GROMACS .gro file of C-alpha atoms in nm:
model
  259
    1MET     CA    1   0.000   0.000   0.000
    2PHE     CA    2   0.274   0.248   0.093
    3ARG     CA    3   0.590   0.071  -0.014
    4ASP     CA    4   0.468  -0.005  -0.367
    5LYS     CA    5   0.126   0.004  -0.536
    6MET     CA    6  -0.179   0.144  -0.357
    7VAL     CA    7  -0.472  -0.096  -0.325
    8THR     CA    8  -0.832  -0.009  -0.246
    9PRO     CA    9  -0.907  -0.291   0.005
   10ALA     CA   10  -0.639  -0.164   0.244
   11ILE     CA   11  -0.851   0.114   0.389
   12PRO     CA   12  -0.769   0.268   0.730
   13GLU     CA   13  -1.074   0.120   0.902
   14ARG     CA   14  -0.981  -0.238   0.807
   15ILE     CA   15  -0.624  -0.192   0.923
   16TYR     CA   16  -0.742  -0.048   1.253
   17ALA     CA   17  -0.988  -0.335   1.305
   18LEU     CA   18  -0.716  -0.593   1.232
   19CYS     CA   19  -0.477  -0.433   1.480
   20LYS     CA   20  -0.742  -0.422   1.752
   21ILE     CA   21  -0.786  -0.800   1.717
   22VAL     CA   22  -0.420  -0.860   1.809
   23GLU     CA   23  -0.397  -0.570   2.053
   24LYS     CA   24  -0.395  -0.783   2.369
   25GLU     CA   25  -0.250  -1.112   2.247
   26ALA     CA   26  -0.094  -1.277   1.945
   27VAL     CA   27  -0.343  -1.448   1.713
   28SER     CA   28  -0.292  -1.689   1.423
   29THR     CA   29  -0.342  -1.542   1.080
   30GLU     CA   30  -0.625  -1.791   1.013
   31LYS     CA   31  -0.820  -1.674   1.317
   32VAL     CA   32  -0.765  -1.307   1.232
   33LYS     CA   33  -0.885  -1.365   0.878
   34GLU     CA   34  -1.193  -1.552   1.003
   35ARG     CA   35  -1.282  -1.264   1.232
   36MET     CA   36  -1.232  -1.007   0.960
   37GLU     CA   37  -1.396  -1.209   0.682
   38PRO     CA   38  -1.621  -1.475   0.840
   39SER     CA   39  -1.652  -1.787   0.625
   40TYR     CA   40  -2.031  -1.799   0.668
   41LEU     CA   41  -2.055  -1.489   0.448
   42ASN     CA   42  -1.927  -1.697   0.155
   43GLN     CA   43  -1.731  -1.407   0.011
   44LYS     CA   44  -1.599  -1.480  -0.337
   45THR     CA   45  -1.303  -1.245  -0.295
   46SER     CA   46  -1.073  -1.211   0.004
   47TYR     CA   47  -0.908  -0.877   0.076
   48TYR     CA   48  -0.732  -0.995   0.389
   49SER     CA   49  -0.377  -1.008   0.251
   50ASP     CA   50  -0.402  -0.649   0.122
   51TYR     CA   51  -0.479  -0.485   0.454
   52ARG     CA   52  -0.267  -0.729   0.656
   53ASN     CA   53   0.033  -0.643   0.437
   54ALA     CA   54  -0.036  -0.271   0.480
   55ALA     CA   55  -0.045  -0.309   0.858
   56GLU     CA   56   0.286  -0.497   0.843
   57GLU     CA   57   0.441  -0.231   0.618
   58LEU     CA   58   0.353   0.033   0.874
   59GLN     CA   59   0.503  -0.186   1.148
   60LEU     CA   60   0.171  -0.184   1.330
   61ILE     CA   61   0.193  -0.563   1.344
   62THR     CA   62   0.460  -0.829   1.314
   63ILE     CA   63   0.411  -1.173   1.161
   64THR     CA   64   0.608  -1.476   1.279
   65ASP     CA   65   0.520  -1.833   1.181
   66ASN     CA   66   0.175  -1.719   1.064
   67VAL     CA   67   0.103  -1.557   1.400
   68LEU     CA   68   0.018  -1.187   1.418
   69SER     CA   69   0.137  -0.973   1.708
   70LEU     CA   70   0.104  -0.604   1.781
   71GLY     CA   71   0.417  -0.419   1.670
   72VAL     CA   72   0.354  -0.091   1.851
   73ASP     CA   73   0.257   0.030   2.195
   74PRO     CA   74  -0.118  -0.024   2.253
   75SER     CA   75  -0.156   0.354   2.299
   76VAL     CA   76  -0.113   0.386   1.920
   77LEU     CA   77  -0.449   0.209   1.882
   78LYS     CA   78  -0.640   0.413   2.137
   79SER     CA   79  -0.838   0.561   1.848
   80MET     CA   80  -0.828   0.613   1.473
   81ASP     CA   81  -0.679   0.955   1.548
   82THR     CA   82  -0.387   0.813   1.746
   83MET     CA   83  -0.321   0.560   1.470
   84ARG     CA   84  -0.321   0.844   1.218
   85PHE     CA   85  -0.070   1.036   1.429
   86TYR     CA   86   0.157   0.731   1.431
   87ILE     CA   87   0.125   0.669   1.056
   88ASN     CA   88   0.201   1.031   0.968
   89GLY     CA   89   0.534   0.978   1.141
   90GLN     CA   90   0.602   0.673   0.923
   91LEU     CA   91   0.539   0.814   0.576
   92ASN     CA   92   0.894   0.932   0.529
   93ARG     CA   93   1.004   0.568   0.508
   94PHE     CA   94   0.808   0.525   0.186
   95ARG     CA   95   0.949   0.802  -0.034
   96GLU     CA   96   0.969   0.570  -0.335
   97GLY     CA   97   0.614   0.440  -0.299
   98GLN     CA   98   0.306   0.549  -0.491
   99PHE     CA   99   0.132   0.719  -0.199
  100TYR     CA  100   0.424   0.947  -0.119
  101LYS     CA  101   0.493   1.042  -0.481
  102VAL     CA  102   0.127   1.094  -0.574
  103THR     CA  103   0.066   1.313  -0.267
  104LYS     CA  104   0.371   1.523  -0.348
  105ALA     CA  105   0.265   1.558  -0.713
  106TYR     CA  106  -0.093   1.645  -0.614
  107TYR     CA  107   0.030   1.925  -0.389
  108ASP     CA  108   0.278   2.050  -0.648
  109MET     CA  109  -0.015   2.121  -0.880
  110GLY     CA  110  -0.122   2.409  -0.655
  111GLU     CA  111  -0.455   2.581  -0.705
  112SER     CA  112  -0.481   2.445  -1.060
  113ILE     CA  113  -0.603   2.120  -0.905
  114LEU     CA  114  -0.938   2.293  -0.847
  115HIS     CA  115  -0.991   2.372  -1.213
  116GLY     CA  116  -0.927   2.032  -1.366
  117GLU     CA  117  -1.066   1.682  -1.329
  118GLN     CA  118  -1.287   1.648  -1.021
  119ASN     CA  119  -1.272   1.269  -1.003
  120VAL     CA  120  -0.934   1.151  -0.876
  121ALA     CA  121  -0.984   0.812  -1.041
  122ASN     CA  122  -0.964   0.992  -1.376
  123MET     CA  123  -0.636   1.160  -1.281
  124ALA     CA  124  -0.426   0.844  -1.318
  125LEU     CA  125  -0.257   0.960  -1.640
  126VAL     CA  126  -0.182   1.305  -1.498
  127MET     CA  127  -0.034   1.152  -1.183
  128THR     CA  128   0.169   0.905  -1.388
  129GLU     CA  129   0.327   1.196  -1.573
  130ARG     CA  130   0.375   1.419  -1.269
  131ALA     CA  131   0.486   1.155  -1.020
  132GLY     CA  132   0.707   0.976  -1.271
  133ILE     CA  133   0.571   0.631  -1.185
  134PRO     CA  134   0.285   0.419  -1.324
  135VAL     CA  135  -0.045   0.502  -1.153
  136ASP     CA  136  -0.385   0.357  -1.241
  137SER     CA  137  -0.739   0.454  -1.146
  138MET     CA  138  -0.765   0.190  -0.874
  139ALA     CA  139  -0.452   0.328  -0.708
  140MET     CA  140  -0.600   0.676  -0.717
  141ARG     CA  141  -0.918   0.551  -0.551
  142ALA     CA  142  -0.704   0.400  -0.275
  143TRP     CA  143  -0.507   0.724  -0.246
  144ARG     CA  144  -0.828   0.920  -0.196
  145PHE     CA  145  -0.919   0.726   0.120
  146TRP     CA  146  -0.577   0.766   0.276
  147ALA     CA  147  -0.524   1.129   0.173
  148ALA     CA  148  -0.845   1.221   0.355
  149TYR     CA  149  -0.771   1.005   0.660
  150LEU     CA  150  -0.412   1.124   0.705
  151GLY     CA  151  -0.517   1.487   0.681
  152PHE     CA  152  -0.397   1.596   0.337
  153GLY     CA  153  -0.738   1.721   0.227
  154TYR     CA  154  -1.112   1.705   0.252
  155LEU     CA  155  -1.323   1.466   0.048
  156GLN     CA  156  -1.590   1.606  -0.179
  157ASP     CA  157  -1.739   1.306  -0.356
  158MET     CA  158  -1.446   1.168  -0.560
  159PHE     CA  159  -1.233   1.480  -0.524
  160VAL     CA  160  -0.981   1.575  -0.255
  161ILE     CA  161  -0.960   1.946  -0.171
  162PRO     CA  162  -0.597   2.010  -0.070
  163ASN     CA  163  -0.570   2.126   0.289
  164ALA     CA  164  -0.289   1.984   0.504
  165ASP     CA  165  -0.417   2.115   0.838
  166THR     CA  166  -0.458   1.779   1.012
  167PHE     CA  167  -0.134   1.637   0.874
  168LEU     CA  168   0.058   1.951   0.971
  169GLN     CA  169  -0.094   1.950   1.319
  170ASP     CA  170   0.021   1.590   1.368
  171ILE     CA  171   0.380   1.652   1.264
  172ILE     CA  172   0.399   1.978   1.459
  173LYS     CA  173   0.295   1.783   1.769
  174LYS     CA  174   0.548   1.514   1.684
  175ALA     CA  175   0.824   1.775   1.658
  176ASP     CA  176   0.764   1.874   2.022
  177PHE     CA  177   0.769   2.252   1.989
  178GLU     CA  178   0.781   2.470   2.297
  179ILE     CA  179   0.441   2.631   2.345
  180ASN     CA  180   0.424   3.010   2.295
  181LYS     CA  181   0.785   3.026   2.177
  182ARG     CA  182   0.856   3.227   1.863
  183TYR     CA  183   1.038   3.023   1.598
  184SER     CA  184   1.191   3.167   1.286
  185ILE     CA  185   1.039   3.018   0.975
  186ALA     CA  186   1.369   2.841   0.902
  187SER     CA  187   1.377   2.684   1.249
  188PHE     CA  188   1.012   2.586   1.223
  189LEU     CA  189   1.062   2.408   0.890
  190GLU     CA  190   1.377   2.235   1.011
  191LYS     CA  191   1.195   2.096   1.316
  192ILE     CA  192   0.915   1.940   1.112
  193ARG     CA  193   1.153   1.774   0.868
  194PRO     CA  194   1.175   1.510   0.732
  195TYR     CA  195   0.805   1.442   0.798
  196ALA     CA  196   0.694   1.754   0.608
  197ASP     CA  197   0.899   1.682   0.295
  198ILE     CA  198   0.600   1.508   0.137
  199VAL     CA  199   0.427   1.847   0.097
  200ILE     CA  200   0.700   2.109   0.166
  201ASP     CA  201   1.032   2.128  -0.015
  202PRO     CA  202   1.258   2.378   0.170
  203SER     CA  203   1.535   2.314  -0.082
  204SER     CA  204   1.329   2.428  -0.382
  205GLY     CA  205   1.437   2.789  -0.338
  206SER     CA  206   1.089   2.928  -0.406
  207LYS     CA  207   1.003   2.997  -0.040
  208ILE     CA  208   0.634   2.993  -0.126
  209PHE     CA  209   0.409   2.749   0.055
  210ASN     CA  210   0.198   2.563  -0.199
  211PHE     CA  211  -0.181   2.593  -0.211
  212GLY     CA  212  -0.259   2.293   0.011
  213VAL     CA  213   0.001   2.378   0.276
  214SER     CA  214  -0.108   2.743   0.280
  215ASN     CA  215  -0.466   2.629   0.333
  216GLY     CA  216  -0.348   2.411   0.619
  217LEU     CA  217  -0.147   2.683   0.790
  218ARG     CA  218  -0.432   2.932   0.759
  219THR     CA  219  -0.676   2.677   0.898
  220LEU     CA  220  -0.450   2.601   1.195
  221GLN     CA  221  -0.414   2.971   1.267
  222ASP     CA  222  -0.791   3.022   1.250
  223ALA     CA  223  -0.829   2.730   1.493
  224GLY     CA  224  -0.588   2.892   1.740
  225PHE     CA  225  -0.326   2.616   1.706
  226ILE     CA  226  -0.051   2.836   1.559
  227LYS     CA  227   0.014   3.203   1.503
  228MET     CA  228   0.197   3.321   1.193
  229GLU     CA  229   0.385   3.648   1.212
  230HIS     CA  230   0.549   3.890   0.975
  231ILE     CA  231   0.819   4.079   1.162
  232MET     CA  232   0.969   4.363   0.962
  233ASP     CA  233   1.341   4.347   0.880
  234GLU     CA  234   1.355   3.969   0.930
  235LYS     CA  235   1.571   3.835   0.649
  236ASP     CA  236   1.422   3.487   0.622
  237THR     CA  237   1.070   3.504   0.480
  238TRP     CA  238   0.826   3.263   0.322
  239ASN     CA  239   0.504   3.352   0.144
  240LEU     CA  240   0.166   3.187   0.168
  241TYR     CA  241   0.003   3.097  -0.162
  242HIS     CA  242  -0.176   3.409  -0.287
  243ILE     CA  243  -0.554   3.396  -0.270
  244ASN     CA  244  -0.735   3.718  -0.355
  245GLU     CA  245  -0.988   3.684  -0.074
  246LEU     CA  246  -0.709   3.619   0.178
  247SER     CA  247  -0.443   3.859   0.057
  248VAL     CA  248  -0.364   4.006   0.401
  249ASN     CA  249  -0.059   3.879   0.592
  250GLU     CA  250   0.085   3.658   0.320
  251ILE     CA  251   0.447   3.696   0.435
  252VAL     CA  252   0.561   3.471   0.719
  253THR     CA  253   0.884   3.519   0.915
  254ASN     CA  254   0.794   3.346   1.242
  255ILE     CA  255   0.553   3.087   1.375
  256ILE     CA  256   0.436   3.036   1.732
  257VAL     CA  257   0.274   2.708   1.838
  258LEU     CA  258  -0.004   2.801   2.078
  259LYS     CA  259  -0.121   2.462   2.206
   0.00000   0.00000   0.00000
């Protein structure tokens, strides 16, 4: 799912359910499969291996002699939100996988993403060209579920509106910022690397946050999670993506994490 090709059966809810089964004790793979896909349902197709493999990729579980065990602290599975927080800290390990490259390409398209195809399943060719790897419509359908769950955007039917607020909030929390301390924009970006590289490229030289990241930062500021500042005479500056309706305070020199 993350290491190579994205697959639609490996949705977050199935992975979470699988992990909860082995949360307290190791269970044979046959018993886990039976609980996830009961034989009395007479399903013609089994999706078990897809979501089990995804859970193993993410190191949520370990498999030894066909026995599944929990691979993380049980606190990771307290909720779907805590699992998301954990997974967002794992994405950097999959830089060569479809999910990472498609997400990066999607964000690199900026605001133009709003004016093109509104069904991500029909964007396979565009993503193949932009991500530089083969991508088909089924992979894009799988991407849509995970992009929404991990906080890279908001689902609107088959379209994902780029807004990285939830993802950014997770990695800011993971970076362990001091509350109410003013960080230069350079220090802020350095602290959230390498997790943020999937949507922010500090080495690009442009120093302009793309559309989806700008949406996320503005949303987090509106929610009282961060405060962005423009301090005159500061040499290091980044710009938020220009939106006519939100043209005030586009220059950022410092960020304060408020909670």
